[in-house]
Amino acid sequence: METLERNEWADVAQLVEITSDAVIICELDGTILHVNNRLHGLMCEDRADVIGGDVKDVLYSSAFERATEHRLPFETDGSESELMLKLSDGSFIPVLVRAGSVMPPRIFGRRAPRVLVALHSIEEQYSHDRQLKRALSELRVANKRLSGTLSVIMSTVGSDELPSLLDTVLNQLVGTLDASGAAIYFSESGGFKLRGVSKELYDSYLPEFLPYGAGIPTYVLRESRACRLSIQQDLEGDRVASGMFMDLDNRSKHLLRMQDMPPYRSEICLPVFYGTQILGVLEVGWKRPQAPLAYDVNVLEVICDYLSIQLVGMVSSLRSRRTAELGRSLNVLRDELFTFLDDSAAATQAVSSEICNMLNCHFCPVEYDASLDSYVIDFEGGSRVALPDDPEKLFFSTTAPAARLGAGPDGFEASVLGGTSADDLKHVRITRVDESMPMGGWLRAHGLPCQGLYVDTGIEAGRPRPEGDDKHSNDAIVPASVAKGPTTRALLLRDGSQEPIDDLEYDYLVHLAHDFELIYEGESQKREERHIAQTLQIGMRNSLGDVPGIATDSVYLSATNSALVGGDFYTLIRLPDD
């Protein structure tokens, strides 16, 4: 660096070191006077091997041709050109070059112009442009996530209707995260119930109910964190046979049943907690395979924290409304039972219709078929399936599942509607049916809904109770008069994809059974009293009394047609002294 040692271009040399471009200072004939560290890094060559060389041996045309006739390979008017920079190993890289002629300070009477050449790697420029575009794209996405989060929070402030709240949140989440759909499951007795979906999933299959121990929500609840999942489907032809999901954070794999498969290829699933209480599980999914982004998880966690505060009050309100709804239905059913007191077919139709409407279940009478010498299930008035054994053995000789919904610490069902529990029933018996029981498996194998309740009203005339039944030991034979009520046995069944009968619904049926007993036992007592009264009345009128020498007869007519006993006693007797 002779020129720098003479302080000819000290200021320029310092300036070219702080630029991001590679810089060459050369004579008009191409002799290189100075290069900065950036060029030295590009060429990977010692500075001493470059200084004093010819710039025409460093920069070539895009056709790898050297400039001839002492011409520089670039213009010196500041215009940009694309050249090839020769590296120390003989290879080339494309560079963009700009050059200009500058006049150095006068030293020792000489004032010859110099050429300042700035160049940068096209590959590095492309890489820089890509990084810049990626940063801008991420910034736009982050801004969209932020605005979407604020929009979700602001649009739900003051909301007092759970369906509208969930609809708003789920649809805005889909737009914010560019997802294919979103759904939310609430934690219910026995599992997770689907409570809301975004509009993109209206025509898609989603499991309506996922029991504890099955499906993605159970896994997420056990992990107690947001999970980024990749979902794989095993196909048999055009049909989904089974599948699995992989947790992208810990690389673990888990099997999925066909009925538990979500309509996504990748998703973020996270629990919604209020303190330590689990309220539900939120799912946001994409139908294309992708790795969900980490900041998408952060967005959902913020929304879930806010949503949990909104939901905890609404869930209690929802339960209260459901309780009131079931209470109103009980009043309707009482009226129906009184209305059709003497018409068992009409009573069965009215009661079953109301129960199916309230519980979203199938009402299947269990009847004895003399031609088959077997009890059969009448499924929706068409299919009749013979039971493999007597209902007593099938439904009352096995132990109910350990996780009985609504069971109190004493082992009896807790009353939610108040006033009555299952232990108060005298004749009617109710037992659960689900897939964990042999009968539930038998129903599923025969293509029938496989979970719900079996109800035995206990009014079959002359039917003895099974031996050893302590609860009904005082009622060995049900009176024949009680048998005038509706269907004596029935199954209330739901599909396997639906939730089991919860504590509110169970209590609703217990109350209905108790009302049924009171109404029909009262009617039985009235019939018995009428029979006794008529017998007494006939006995009183049978013999007027026989007195020799007197011919007598009598006519009895009650003051009102509805009177059973008039209260009049009359006879004819002979007194002393004739």
PDB file of C-alpha atoms in Angstrom, residues 44-249:
ATOM      1  CA  CYS A  44     -10.270 -15.573  -0.356  1.00  0.00           C
ATOM      2  CA  GLU A  45      -6.864 -14.338  -1.489  1.00  0.00           C
ATOM      3  CA  ASP A  46      -4.052 -12.536   0.274  1.00  0.00           C
ATOM      4  CA  ARG A  47      -4.108  -8.784  -0.126  1.00  0.00           C
ATOM      5  CA  ALA A  48      -0.517  -8.724  -1.328  1.00  0.00           C
ATOM      6  CA  ASP A  49      -1.425 -11.028  -4.233  1.00  0.00           C
ATOM      7  CA  VAL A  50      -4.124  -8.620  -5.387  1.00  0.00           C
ATOM      8  CA  ILE A  51      -2.423  -5.206  -5.001  1.00  0.00           C
ATOM      9  CA  GLY A  52      -0.486  -4.343  -8.114  1.00  0.00           C
ATOM     10  CA  GLY A  53      -2.396  -6.801 -10.241  1.00  0.00           C
ATOM     11  CA  ASP A  54      -4.607  -5.969 -13.190  1.00  0.00           C
ATOM     12  CA  VAL A  55      -8.310  -5.518 -12.597  1.00  0.00           C
ATOM     13  CA  LYS A  56      -8.909  -7.151 -15.999  1.00  0.00           C
ATOM     14  CA  ASP A  57      -7.529 -10.371 -14.471  1.00  0.00           C
ATOM     15  CA  VAL A  58     -10.082 -10.156 -11.670  1.00  0.00           C
ATOM     16  CA  LEU A  59     -13.287  -9.076 -13.412  1.00  0.00           C
ATOM     17  CA  TYR A  60     -14.485 -10.795 -16.605  1.00  0.00           C
ATOM     18  CA  SER A  61     -17.521 -10.444 -18.784  1.00  0.00           C
ATOM     19  CA  SER A  62     -20.532 -12.673 -18.179  1.00  0.00           C
ATOM     20  CA  ALA A  63     -19.157 -14.843 -21.016  1.00  0.00           C
ATOM     21  CA  PHE A  64     -15.893 -15.312 -19.037  1.00  0.00           C
ATOM     22  CA  GLU A  65     -13.970 -13.210 -21.572  1.00  0.00           C
ATOM     23  CA  ARG A  66     -11.124 -10.903 -20.534  1.00  0.00           C
ATOM     24  CA  ALA A  67     -11.252  -7.231 -21.587  1.00  0.00           C
ATOM     25  CA  THR A  68      -8.785  -6.487 -24.428  1.00  0.00           C
ATOM     26  CA  GLU A  69      -6.969  -3.460 -25.860  1.00  0.00           C
ATOM     27  CA  HIS A  70      -6.297  -2.067 -22.376  1.00  0.00           C
ATOM     28  CA  ARG A  71     -10.028  -1.407 -21.912  1.00  0.00           C
ATOM     29  CA  LEU A  72     -11.572  -1.755 -18.482  1.00  0.00           C
ATOM     30  CA  PRO A  73     -14.248  -4.496 -18.250  1.00  0.00           C
ATOM     31  CA  PHE A  74     -16.814  -1.948 -16.995  1.00  0.00           C
ATOM     32  CA  GLU A  75     -17.996   1.593 -17.672  1.00  0.00           C
ATOM     33  CA  THR A  76     -16.819   4.398 -15.386  1.00  0.00           C
ATOM     34  CA  ASP A  77     -20.005   6.473 -15.543  1.00  0.00           C
ATOM     35  CA  GLY A  78     -21.640   4.837 -12.527  1.00  0.00           C
ATOM     36  CA  SER A  79     -23.849   2.490 -14.559  1.00  0.00           C
ATOM     37  CA  GLU A  80     -24.391  -1.042 -13.275  1.00  0.00           C
ATOM     38  CA  SER A  81     -23.139  -4.096 -15.137  1.00  0.00           C
ATOM     39  CA  GLU A  82     -23.058  -7.801 -14.446  1.00  0.00           C
ATOM     40  CA  LEU A  83     -19.600  -9.380 -14.498  1.00  0.00           C
ATOM     41  CA  MET A  84     -17.866 -12.482 -13.215  1.00  0.00           C
ATOM     42  CA  LEU A  85     -15.371 -12.234 -10.306  1.00  0.00           C
ATOM     43  CA  LYS A  86     -12.502 -14.706 -10.474  1.00  0.00           C
ATOM     44  CA  LEU A  87     -11.694 -16.387  -7.168  1.00  0.00           C
ATOM     45  CA  SER A  88      -8.371 -17.706  -5.943  1.00  0.00           C
ATOM     46  CA  ASP A  89      -9.295 -21.306  -6.839  1.00  0.00           C
ATOM     47  CA  GLY A  90     -10.063 -20.340 -10.444  1.00  0.00           C
ATOM     48  CA  SER A  91     -13.867 -20.423 -10.080  1.00  0.00           C
ATOM     49  CA  PHE A  92     -16.157 -17.497 -10.784  1.00  0.00           C
ATOM     50  CA  ILE A  93     -19.122 -15.903  -9.062  1.00  0.00           C
ATOM     51  CA  PRO A  94     -21.546 -13.380 -10.625  1.00  0.00           C
ATOM     52  CA  VAL A  95     -21.282  -9.817  -9.302  1.00  0.00           C
ATOM     53  CA  LEU A  96     -22.930  -6.480  -9.989  1.00  0.00           C
ATOM     54  CA  VAL A  97     -20.338  -3.732 -10.631  1.00  0.00           C
ATOM     55  CA  ARG A  98     -20.556   0.073 -10.545  1.00  0.00           C
ATOM     56  CA  ALA A  99     -17.469   2.226 -11.234  1.00  0.00           C
ATOM     57  CA  GLY A 100     -16.620   5.921 -11.358  1.00  0.00           C
ATOM     58  CA  SER A 101     -13.602   8.075 -12.033  1.00  0.00           C
ATOM     59  CA  VAL A 102     -12.370  10.126  -9.072  1.00  0.00           C
ATOM     60  CA  MET A 103      -9.601  12.736  -8.783  1.00  0.00           C
ATOM     61  CA  PRO A 104      -7.097  12.282  -5.922  1.00  0.00           C
ATOM     62  CA  PRO A 105      -5.490  15.208  -4.097  1.00  0.00           C
ATOM     63  CA  ARG A 106      -2.449  16.822  -5.719  1.00  0.00           C
ATOM     64  CA  ILE A 107       0.761  15.263  -4.358  1.00  0.00           C
ATOM     65  CA  PHE A 108       4.267  15.913  -5.671  1.00  0.00           C
ATOM     66  CA  GLY A 109       2.735  17.804  -8.605  1.00  0.00           C
ATOM     67  CA  ARG A 110       0.888  14.737 -10.006  1.00  0.00           C
ATOM     68  CA  ARG A 111      -2.912  14.640 -10.220  1.00  0.00           C
ATOM     69  CA  ALA A 112      -3.812  11.493 -12.227  1.00  0.00           C
ATOM     70  CA  PRO A 113      -7.455  10.230 -11.987  1.00  0.00           C
ATOM     71  CA  ARG A 114      -8.279   6.952 -10.279  1.00  0.00           C
ATOM     72  CA  VAL A 115     -11.159   4.507 -10.734  1.00  0.00           C
ATOM     73  CA  LEU A 116     -13.313   3.487  -7.743  1.00  0.00           C
ATOM     74  CA  VAL A 117     -15.060   0.142  -8.347  1.00  0.00           C
ATOM     75  CA  ALA A 118     -17.870  -1.109  -6.066  1.00  0.00           C
ATOM     76  CA  LEU A 119     -19.186  -4.667  -6.494  1.00  0.00           C
ATOM     77  CA  HIS A 120     -21.317  -7.122  -4.604  1.00  0.00           C
ATOM     78  CA  SER A 121     -22.225 -10.778  -5.078  1.00  0.00           C
ATOM     79  CA  ILE A 122     -25.457 -11.387  -6.950  1.00  0.00           C
ATOM     80  CA  GLU A 123     -25.983 -14.578  -4.945  1.00  0.00           C
ATOM     81  CA  GLU A 124     -25.635 -12.677  -1.697  1.00  0.00           C
ATOM     82  CA  GLN A 125     -27.997 -10.026  -3.046  1.00  0.00           C
ATOM     83  CA  TYR A 126     -30.561 -12.669  -3.899  1.00  0.00           C
ATOM     84  CA  SER A 127     -30.138 -14.192  -0.455  1.00  0.00           C
ATOM     85  CA  HIS A 128     -30.487 -10.801   1.156  1.00  0.00           C
ATOM     86  CA  ASP A 129     -33.610 -10.081  -0.880  1.00  0.00           C
ATOM     87  CA  ARG A 130     -35.095 -13.405   0.118  1.00  0.00           C
ATOM     88  CA  GLN A 131     -34.353 -12.762   3.761  1.00  0.00           C
ATOM     89  CA  LEU A 132     -35.862  -9.312   3.504  1.00  0.00           C
ATOM     90  CA  LYS A 133     -38.998 -10.668   1.835  1.00  0.00           C
ATOM     91  CA  ARG A 134     -39.239 -13.391   4.463  1.00  0.00           C
ATOM     92  CA  ALA A 135     -38.868 -10.847   7.257  1.00  0.00           C
ATOM     93  CA  LEU A 136     -41.535  -8.640   5.703  1.00  0.00           C
ATOM     94  CA  SER A 137     -43.820 -11.647   5.253  1.00  0.00           C
ATOM     95  CA  GLU A 138     -43.321 -12.690   8.874  1.00  0.00           C
ATOM     96  CA  LEU A 139     -43.954  -9.120   9.962  1.00  0.00           C
ATOM     97  CA  ARG A 140     -47.209  -9.043   7.994  1.00  0.00           C
ATOM     98  CA  VAL A 141     -48.242 -12.408   9.481  1.00  0.00           C
ATOM     99  CA  ALA A 142     -47.385 -11.250  12.991  1.00  0.00           C
ATOM    100  CA  ASN A 143     -49.380  -8.063  12.437  1.00  0.00           C
ATOM    101  CA  LYS A 144     -52.318 -10.137  11.187  1.00  0.00           C
ATOM    102  CA  ARG A 145     -52.089 -12.396  14.246  1.00  0.00           C
ATOM    103  CA  LEU A 146     -51.978  -9.414  16.568  1.00  0.00           C
ATOM    104  CA  SER A 147     -54.926  -7.672  14.941  1.00  0.00           C
ATOM    105  CA  GLY A 148     -56.854 -10.968  14.859  1.00  0.00           C
ATOM    106  CA  THR A 149     -56.231 -11.547  18.560  1.00  0.00           C
ATOM    107  CA  LEU A 150     -57.417  -8.058  19.441  1.00  0.00           C
ATOM    108  CA  SER A 151     -60.434  -8.514  17.169  1.00  0.00           C
ATOM    109  CA  VAL A 152     -61.408 -11.765  18.917  1.00  0.00           C
ATOM    110  CA  ILE A 153     -61.151 -10.140  22.325  1.00  0.00           C
ATOM    111  CA  MET A 154     -63.003  -6.959  21.389  1.00  0.00           C
ATOM    112  CA  SER A 155     -65.802  -8.715  19.497  1.00  0.00           C
ATOM    113  CA  THR A 156     -66.639 -10.995  22.428  1.00  0.00           C
ATOM    114  CA  VAL A 157     -66.626  -8.388  25.187  1.00  0.00           C
ATOM    115  CA  GLY A 158     -70.033  -8.362  26.843  1.00  0.00           C
ATOM    116  CA  SER A 159     -71.269 -11.459  25.002  1.00  0.00           C
ATOM    117  CA  ASP A 160     -73.867 -13.361  27.014  1.00  0.00           C
ATOM    118  CA  GLU A 161     -74.807 -16.079  24.523  1.00  0.00           C
ATOM    119  CA  LEU A 162     -72.512 -19.072  24.357  1.00  0.00           C
ATOM    120  CA  PRO A 163     -73.324 -20.142  20.740  1.00  0.00           C
ATOM    121  CA  SER A 164     -72.696 -16.645  19.352  1.00  0.00           C
ATOM    122  CA  LEU A 165     -69.488 -16.305  21.385  1.00  0.00           C
ATOM    123  CA  LEU A 166     -68.077 -19.592  20.102  1.00  0.00           C
ATOM    124  CA  ASP A 167     -69.155 -18.860  16.538  1.00  0.00           C
ATOM    125  CA  THR A 168     -67.377 -15.491  16.593  1.00  0.00           C
ATOM    126  CA  VAL A 169     -64.184 -16.825  18.157  1.00  0.00           C
ATOM    127  CA  LEU A 170     -63.849 -19.879  15.915  1.00  0.00           C
ATOM    128  CA  ASN A 171     -64.534 -18.073  12.637  1.00  0.00           C
ATOM    129  CA  GLN A 172     -62.148 -15.238  13.462  1.00  0.00           C
ATOM    130  CA  LEU A 173     -59.450 -17.713  14.478  1.00  0.00           C
ATOM    131  CA  VAL A 174     -59.700 -19.408  11.074  1.00  0.00           C
ATOM    132  CA  GLY A 175     -59.246 -16.070   9.299  1.00  0.00           C
ATOM    133  CA  THR A 176     -56.439 -14.958  11.592  1.00  0.00           C
ATOM    134  CA  LEU A 177     -54.382 -18.155  11.257  1.00  0.00           C
ATOM    135  CA  ASP A 178     -55.303 -18.917   7.608  1.00  0.00           C
ATOM    136  CA  ALA A 179     -56.599 -22.276   8.833  1.00  0.00           C
ATOM    137  CA  SER A 180     -59.011 -24.757   7.266  1.00  0.00           C
ATOM    138  CA  GLY A 181     -61.282 -24.940  10.288  1.00  0.00           C
ATOM    139  CA  ALA A 182     -61.619 -24.682  14.058  1.00  0.00           C
ATOM    140  CA  ALA A 183     -63.658 -26.525  16.664  1.00  0.00           C
ATOM    141  CA  ILE A 184     -64.069 -26.522  20.424  1.00  0.00           C
ATOM    142  CA  TYR A 185     -64.960 -29.429  22.710  1.00  0.00           C
ATOM    143  CA  PHE A 186     -66.307 -28.923  26.219  1.00  0.00           C
ATOM    144  CA  SER A 187     -65.331 -31.236  29.043  1.00  0.00           C
ATOM    145  CA  GLU A 188     -68.483 -33.106  30.072  1.00  0.00           C
ATOM    146  CA  SER A 189     -69.209 -36.085  32.290  1.00  0.00           C
ATOM    147  CA  GLY A 190     -67.414 -38.977  30.647  1.00  0.00           C
ATOM    148  CA  GLY A 191     -65.624 -37.128  27.867  1.00  0.00           C
ATOM    149  CA  PHE A 192     -65.499 -34.170  25.490  1.00  0.00           C
ATOM    150  CA  LYS A 193     -68.617 -32.940  23.666  1.00  0.00           C
ATOM    151  CA  LEU A 194     -68.427 -30.916  20.457  1.00  0.00           C
ATOM    152  CA  ARG A 195     -69.889 -27.490  21.222  1.00  0.00           C
ATOM    153  CA  GLY A 196     -68.884 -25.325  18.253  1.00  0.00           C
ATOM    154  CA  VAL A 197     -67.325 -25.418  14.770  1.00  0.00           C
ATOM    155  CA  SER A 198     -66.320 -22.773  12.247  1.00  0.00           C
ATOM    156  CA  LYS A 199     -68.383 -22.394   9.088  1.00  0.00           C
ATOM    157  CA  GLU A 200     -65.712 -24.163   7.013  1.00  0.00           C
ATOM    158  CA  LEU A 201     -66.502 -27.438   8.830  1.00  0.00           C
ATOM    159  CA  TYR A 202     -70.302 -27.415   8.530  1.00  0.00           C
ATOM    160  CA  ASP A 203     -70.181 -30.153   5.878  1.00  0.00           C
ATOM    161  CA  SER A 204     -67.263 -32.091   7.382  1.00  0.00           C
ATOM    162  CA  TYR A 205     -67.372 -35.029   9.769  1.00  0.00           C
ATOM    163  CA  LEU A 206     -66.196 -34.325  13.295  1.00  0.00           C
ATOM    164  CA  PRO A 207     -66.599 -36.666  16.264  1.00  0.00           C
ATOM    165  CA  GLU A 208     -69.585 -35.411  18.224  1.00  0.00           C
ATOM    166  CA  PHE A 209     -68.317 -36.922  21.449  1.00  0.00           C
ATOM    167  CA  LEU A 210     -64.897 -38.234  22.466  1.00  0.00           C
ATOM    168  CA  PRO A 211     -64.821 -40.289  25.687  1.00  0.00           C
ATOM    169  CA  TYR A 212     -61.994 -39.877  28.163  1.00  0.00           C
ATOM    170  CA  GLY A 213     -59.165 -42.165  27.161  1.00  0.00           C
ATOM    171  CA  ALA A 214     -59.723 -41.830  23.395  1.00  0.00           C
ATOM    172  CA  GLY A 215     -58.838 -39.319  20.710  1.00  0.00           C
ATOM    173  CA  ILE A 216     -56.663 -36.228  20.533  1.00  0.00           C
ATOM    174  CA  PRO A 217     -58.386 -34.243  23.354  1.00  0.00           C
ATOM    175  CA  THR A 218     -57.472 -36.921  25.907  1.00  0.00           C
ATOM    176  CA  TYR A 219     -53.818 -36.779  24.823  1.00  0.00           C
ATOM    177  CA  VAL A 220     -53.771 -32.978  25.037  1.00  0.00           C
ATOM    178  CA  LEU A 221     -55.402 -33.056  28.476  1.00  0.00           C
ATOM    179  CA  ARG A 222     -52.725 -35.462  29.729  1.00  0.00           C
ATOM    180  CA  GLU A 223     -49.965 -33.257  28.301  1.00  0.00           C
ATOM    181  CA  SER A 224     -51.616 -30.092  29.707  1.00  0.00           C
ATOM    182  CA  ARG A 225     -50.035 -27.964  26.987  1.00  0.00           C
ATOM    183  CA  ALA A 226     -50.568 -26.781  23.446  1.00  0.00           C
ATOM    184  CA  CYS A 227     -49.659 -29.570  21.009  1.00  0.00           C
ATOM    185  CA  ARG A 228     -48.635 -29.184  17.362  1.00  0.00           C
ATOM    186  CA  LEU A 229     -49.798 -32.354  15.644  1.00  0.00           C
ATOM    187  CA  SER A 230     -49.377 -34.010  12.277  1.00  0.00           C
ATOM    188  CA  ILE A 231     -52.199 -36.418  11.363  1.00  0.00           C
ATOM    189  CA  GLN A 232     -51.845 -39.381   9.025  1.00  0.00           C
ATOM    190  CA  GLN A 233     -54.697 -41.423   7.589  1.00  0.00           C
ATOM    191  CA  ASP A 234     -54.610 -45.087   6.574  1.00  0.00           C
ATOM    192  CA  LEU A 235     -56.903 -45.578   3.585  1.00  0.00           C
ATOM    193  CA  GLU A 236     -58.611 -48.679   2.296  1.00  0.00           C
ATOM    194  CA  GLY A 237     -59.718 -47.617  -1.154  1.00  0.00           C
ATOM    195  CA  ASP A 238     -61.540 -44.312  -0.671  1.00  0.00           C
ATOM    196  CA  ARG A 239     -62.403 -45.080   2.957  1.00  0.00           C
ATOM    197  CA  VAL A 240     -60.437 -43.998   6.020  1.00  0.00           C
ATOM    198  CA  ALA A 241     -59.727 -47.192   7.947  1.00  0.00           C
ATOM    199  CA  SER A 242     -57.656 -45.811  10.815  1.00  0.00           C
ATOM    200  CA  GLY A 243     -54.909 -43.329  11.464  1.00  0.00           C
ATOM    201  CA  MET A 244     -52.358 -41.890  13.808  1.00  0.00           C
ATOM    202  CA  PHE A 245     -51.055 -38.528  14.945  1.00  0.00           C
ATOM    203  CA  MET A 246     -47.538 -37.394  15.769  1.00  0.00           C
ATOM    204  CA  ASP A 247     -46.656 -34.730  18.306  1.00  0.00           C
ATOM    205  CA  LEU A 248     -44.179 -32.492  16.460  1.00  0.00           C
ATOM    206  CA  ASP A 249     -42.634 -31.240  19.699  1.00  0.00           C
TER     207      ASP A 249
END
